[in-house]
Amino acid sequence: MLVLSRKLNEKIVIDGGIVITVVKIDRNQVRLGIEAPGHIPVYREEILPLALLAKEQEALAVCS
C-alpha cells in the first residue's frame, strides 16, 4: 500500500486518467473528489459487494 499525505485542494493522479482531490478536511472526516473516465466505475468499499452482485445479475439477464 502506498500512503501519501495531501493538504486541502491537493491532488493525486492515478494512471493519468483518475484524479483524486482533497476537497474538505474537518476533524475526523476527509472529503475526496474523484474524477475518472466514464468506463471506470468508482464505489465505496462498503457497497462494492452489492455493486458486483448487481453487475453479475445484469450479465445473467442479458445472457438469458
Coordinates of N, CA, C and O in Angstrom, one line a residue:
M1 N 0.9 -1.2 0.0 CA 0.0 0.0 0.0 C 0.9 1.2 0.0 O 1.8 1.4 0.8
L2 N 0.6 2.1 -0.9 CA 1.2 3.4 -0.9 C 0.5 4.4 -0.1 O -0.8 4.5 -0.2
V3 N 1.1 5.1 0.9 CA 0.5 6.0 1.7 C 1.0 7.4 1.4 O 2.2 7.6 1.4
L4 N 0.1 8.3 1.1 CA 0.5 9.7 0.7 C -0.1 10.7 1.6 O -1.3 10.5 2.0
S5 N 0.6 11.8 1.9 CA 0.0 12.9 2.6 C -0.4 14.0 1.6 O 0.4 14.3 0.7
R6 N -1.6 14.6 1.8 CA -2.0 15.6 0.9 C -2.7 16.7 1.8 O -3.3 16.4 2.8
K7 N -2.6 17.9 1.4 CA -3.3 19.0 2.0 C -4.5 19.4 1.2 O -4.8 18.9 0.1
L8 N -5.3 20.3 1.8 CA -6.6 20.7 1.1 C -6.3 21.2 -0.3 O -5.3 21.9 -0.5
N9 N -7.1 20.7 -1.2 CA -7.0 21.1 -2.6 C -5.9 20.5 -3.4 O -5.7 20.7 -4.6
E10 N -5.1 19.6 -2.7 CA -4.0 18.9 -3.4 C -4.6 17.7 -4.1 O -5.6 17.1 -3.7
K11 N -3.9 17.2 -5.1 CA -4.4 16.1 -5.9 C -3.4 14.9 -6.0 O -2.3 15.1 -5.8
I12 N -4.0 13.8 -6.3 CA -3.3 12.6 -6.6 C -3.8 12.1 -8.0 O -5.0 12.0 -8.2
V13 N -2.8 11.8 -8.9 CA -3.2 11.4 -10.2 C -2.8 9.9 -10.4 O -1.7 9.5 -10.1
I14 N -3.7 9.1 -10.8 CA -3.5 7.7 -11.0 C -3.6 7.3 -12.5 O -4.7 7.6 -13.1
D15 N -2.6 6.8 -13.0 CA -2.6 6.3 -14.4 C -2.9 7.4 -15.4 O -3.5 7.1 -16.5
G16 N -2.8 8.7 -15.1 CA -3.0 9.8 -16.0 C -4.5 10.1 -16.2 O -4.8 11.1 -16.8
G17 N -5.4 9.2 -15.8 CA -6.8 9.4 -16.1 C -7.7 9.5 -14.9 O -8.9 9.9 -15.0
I18 N -7.2 9.2 -13.7 CA -8.0 9.3 -12.4 C -7.4 10.3 -11.5 O -6.2 10.3 -11.2
V19 N -8.2 11.3 -11.1 CA -7.7 12.4 -10.3 C -8.4 12.4 -9.0 O -9.7 12.4 -9.0
I20 N -7.7 12.3 -7.8 CA -8.3 12.4 -6.5 C -7.9 13.7 -5.9 O -6.7 14.0 -5.8
T21 N -8.9 14.5 -5.5 CA -8.7 15.8 -4.9 C -9.2 15.8 -3.4 O -10.3 15.3 -3.2
V22 N -8.4 16.3 -2.5 CA -8.8 16.6 -1.2 C -9.7 17.8 -1.2 O -9.2 18.9 -1.4
V23 N -11.0 17.6 -1.0 CA -11.9 18.7 -1.1 C -12.2 19.4 0.3 O -12.3 20.6 0.3
K24 N -12.2 18.6 1.3 CA -12.5 19.2 2.6 C -11.9 18.3 3.7 O -11.9 17.1 3.6
I25 N -11.3 19.0 4.8 CA -10.8 18.3 5.9 C -11.5 18.9 7.1 O -11.4 20.1 7.3
D26 N -12.2 18.1 7.9 CA -12.9 18.6 9.1 C -12.8 17.6 10.2 O -13.5 16.5 10.1
R27 N -12.1 17.8 11.2 CA -11.9 16.9 12.4 C -11.5 15.5 11.9 O -10.4 15.3 11.4
N28 N -12.4 14.6 12.1 CA -12.1 13.2 11.8 C -12.6 12.8 10.4 O -12.7 11.6 10.1
Q29 N -12.9 13.7 9.5 CA -13.5 13.4 8.2 C -12.7 14.1 7.1 O -12.4 15.3 7.2
V30 N -12.5 13.4 6.1 CA -11.8 13.9 4.9 C -12.7 13.7 3.7 O -13.2 12.6 3.5
R31 N -13.0 14.7 2.9 CA -13.9 14.5 1.7 C -12.9 14.5 0.5 O -12.1 15.4 0.4
L32 N -13.2 13.5 -0.3 CA -12.4 13.4 -1.5 C -13.2 13.6 -2.8 O -14.4 13.1 -2.8
G33 N -12.7 14.2 -3.8 CA -13.4 14.3 -5.1 C -12.6 13.4 -6.0 O -11.4 13.4 -6.0
I34 N -13.4 12.6 -6.8 CA -12.7 11.6 -7.7 C -13.2 11.9 -9.1 O -14.4 11.8 -9.3
E35 N -12.3 12.1 -10.0 CA -12.6 12.3 -11.4 C -12.0 11.1 -12.1 O -10.8 10.8 -12.0
A36 N -12.9 10.4 -12.8 CA -12.4 9.2 -13.6 C -13.2 9.1 -14.9 O -14.4 9.6 -15.0
P37 N -12.7 8.5 -15.9 CA -13.4 8.3 -17.1 C -14.7 7.5 -16.9 O -14.7 6.7 -15.9
G38 N -15.7 7.7 -17.7 CA -17.0 7.1 -17.5 C -17.0 5.6 -17.5 O -17.8 4.9 -16.9
H39 N -16.0 4.9 -18.2 CA -15.9 3.5 -18.2 C -15.3 2.8 -17.0 O -15.3 1.6 -16.9
I40 N -14.8 3.7 -16.1 CA -14.2 3.2 -14.8 C -15.2 3.4 -13.7 O -15.4 4.5 -13.3
P41 N -15.8 2.3 -13.1 CA -16.7 2.5 -12.0 C -16.0 2.8 -10.7 O -14.9 2.3 -10.5
V42 N -16.6 3.7 -9.9 CA -16.0 4.1 -8.6 C -17.0 3.8 -7.5 O -18.1 4.3 -7.6
Y43 N -16.6 2.9 -6.6 CA -17.5 2.6 -5.5 C -16.9 2.8 -4.1 O -15.7 2.7 -4.0
R44 N -17.7 3.0 -3.1 CA -17.2 3.0 -1.8 C -17.1 1.5 -1.4 O -17.8 0.7 -1.9
E45 N -16.1 1.2 -0.6 CA -15.8 -0.2 -0.2 C -17.0 -0.9 0.3 O -17.3 -2.1 0.0
E46 N -17.8 -0.2 1.2 CA -19.0 -0.9 1.8 C -20.1 -1.3 0.9 O -20.9 -2.2 1.2
I47 N -20.1 -0.7 -0.3 CA -21.2 -1.0 -1.3 C -20.6 -1.9 -2.4 O -21.4 -2.3 -3.3
L48 N -19.4 -2.1 -2.5 CA -18.8 -2.9 -3.6 C -19.4 -4.2 -3.7 O -19.7 -4.6 -4.9
P49 N -19.6 -5.1 -2.7 CA -20.2 -6.4 -2.9 C -21.6 -6.3 -3.6 O -21.9 -7.0 -4.4
L50 N -22.4 -5.3 -3.2 CA -23.7 -5.1 -3.8 C -23.6 -4.7 -5.2 O -24.4 -5.1 -6.1
A51 N -22.7 -3.8 -5.5 CA -22.5 -3.4 -6.9 C -22.0 -4.6 -7.8 O -22.5 -4.7 -8.9
L52 N -21.1 -5.4 -7.3 CA -20.7 -6.5 -8.1 C -21.8 -7.5 -8.3 O -22.0 -8.1 -9.4
L53 N -22.6 -7.7 -7.2 CA -23.8 -8.6 -7.4 C -24.8 -8.1 -8.4 O -25.3 -8.9 -9.2
A54 N -25.1 -6.8 -8.4 CA -26.0 -6.2 -9.4 C -25.4 -6.4 -10.8 O -26.2 -6.7 -11.7
K55 N -24.1 -6.2 -10.9 CA -23.5 -6.4 -12.2 C -23.6 -7.8 -12.7 O -23.9 -8.1 -13.9
E56 N -23.4 -8.8 -11.8 CA -23.5 -10.2 -12.2 C -24.9 -10.5 -12.6 O -25.2 -11.2 -13.6
Q57 N -25.9 -10.0 -11.9 CA -27.3 -10.3 -12.2 C -27.7 -9.7 -13.5 O -28.4 -10.3 -14.3
E58 N -27.2 -8.5 -13.8 CA -27.4 -7.8 -15.1 C -26.8 -8.7 -16.2 O -27.5 -8.9 -17.3
A59 N -25.6 -9.2 -16.0 CA -25.0 -10.0 -17.0 C -25.8 -11.3 -17.3 O -25.9 -11.7 -18.4
L60 N -26.3 -11.9 -16.2 CA -27.1 -13.1 -16.4 C -28.4 -12.8 -17.1 O -28.9 -13.6 -17.9
A61 N -29.0 -11.7 -16.8 CA -30.3 -11.3 -17.5 C -30.1 -11.1 -19.0 O -30.9 -11.5 -19.8
V62 N -28.9 -10.6 -19.4 CA -28.6 -10.4 -20.8 C -28.4 -11.7 -21.5 O -28.8 -11.9 -22.6
C63 N -27.8 -12.6 -20.8 CA -27.5 -14.0 -21.4 C -28.7 -14.8 -21.5 O -28.8 -15.7 -22.3
S64 N -29.8 -14.6 -20.7 CA -31.0 -15.4 -20.7 C -31.9 -15.1 -21.9 O -31.9 -14.1 -22.5

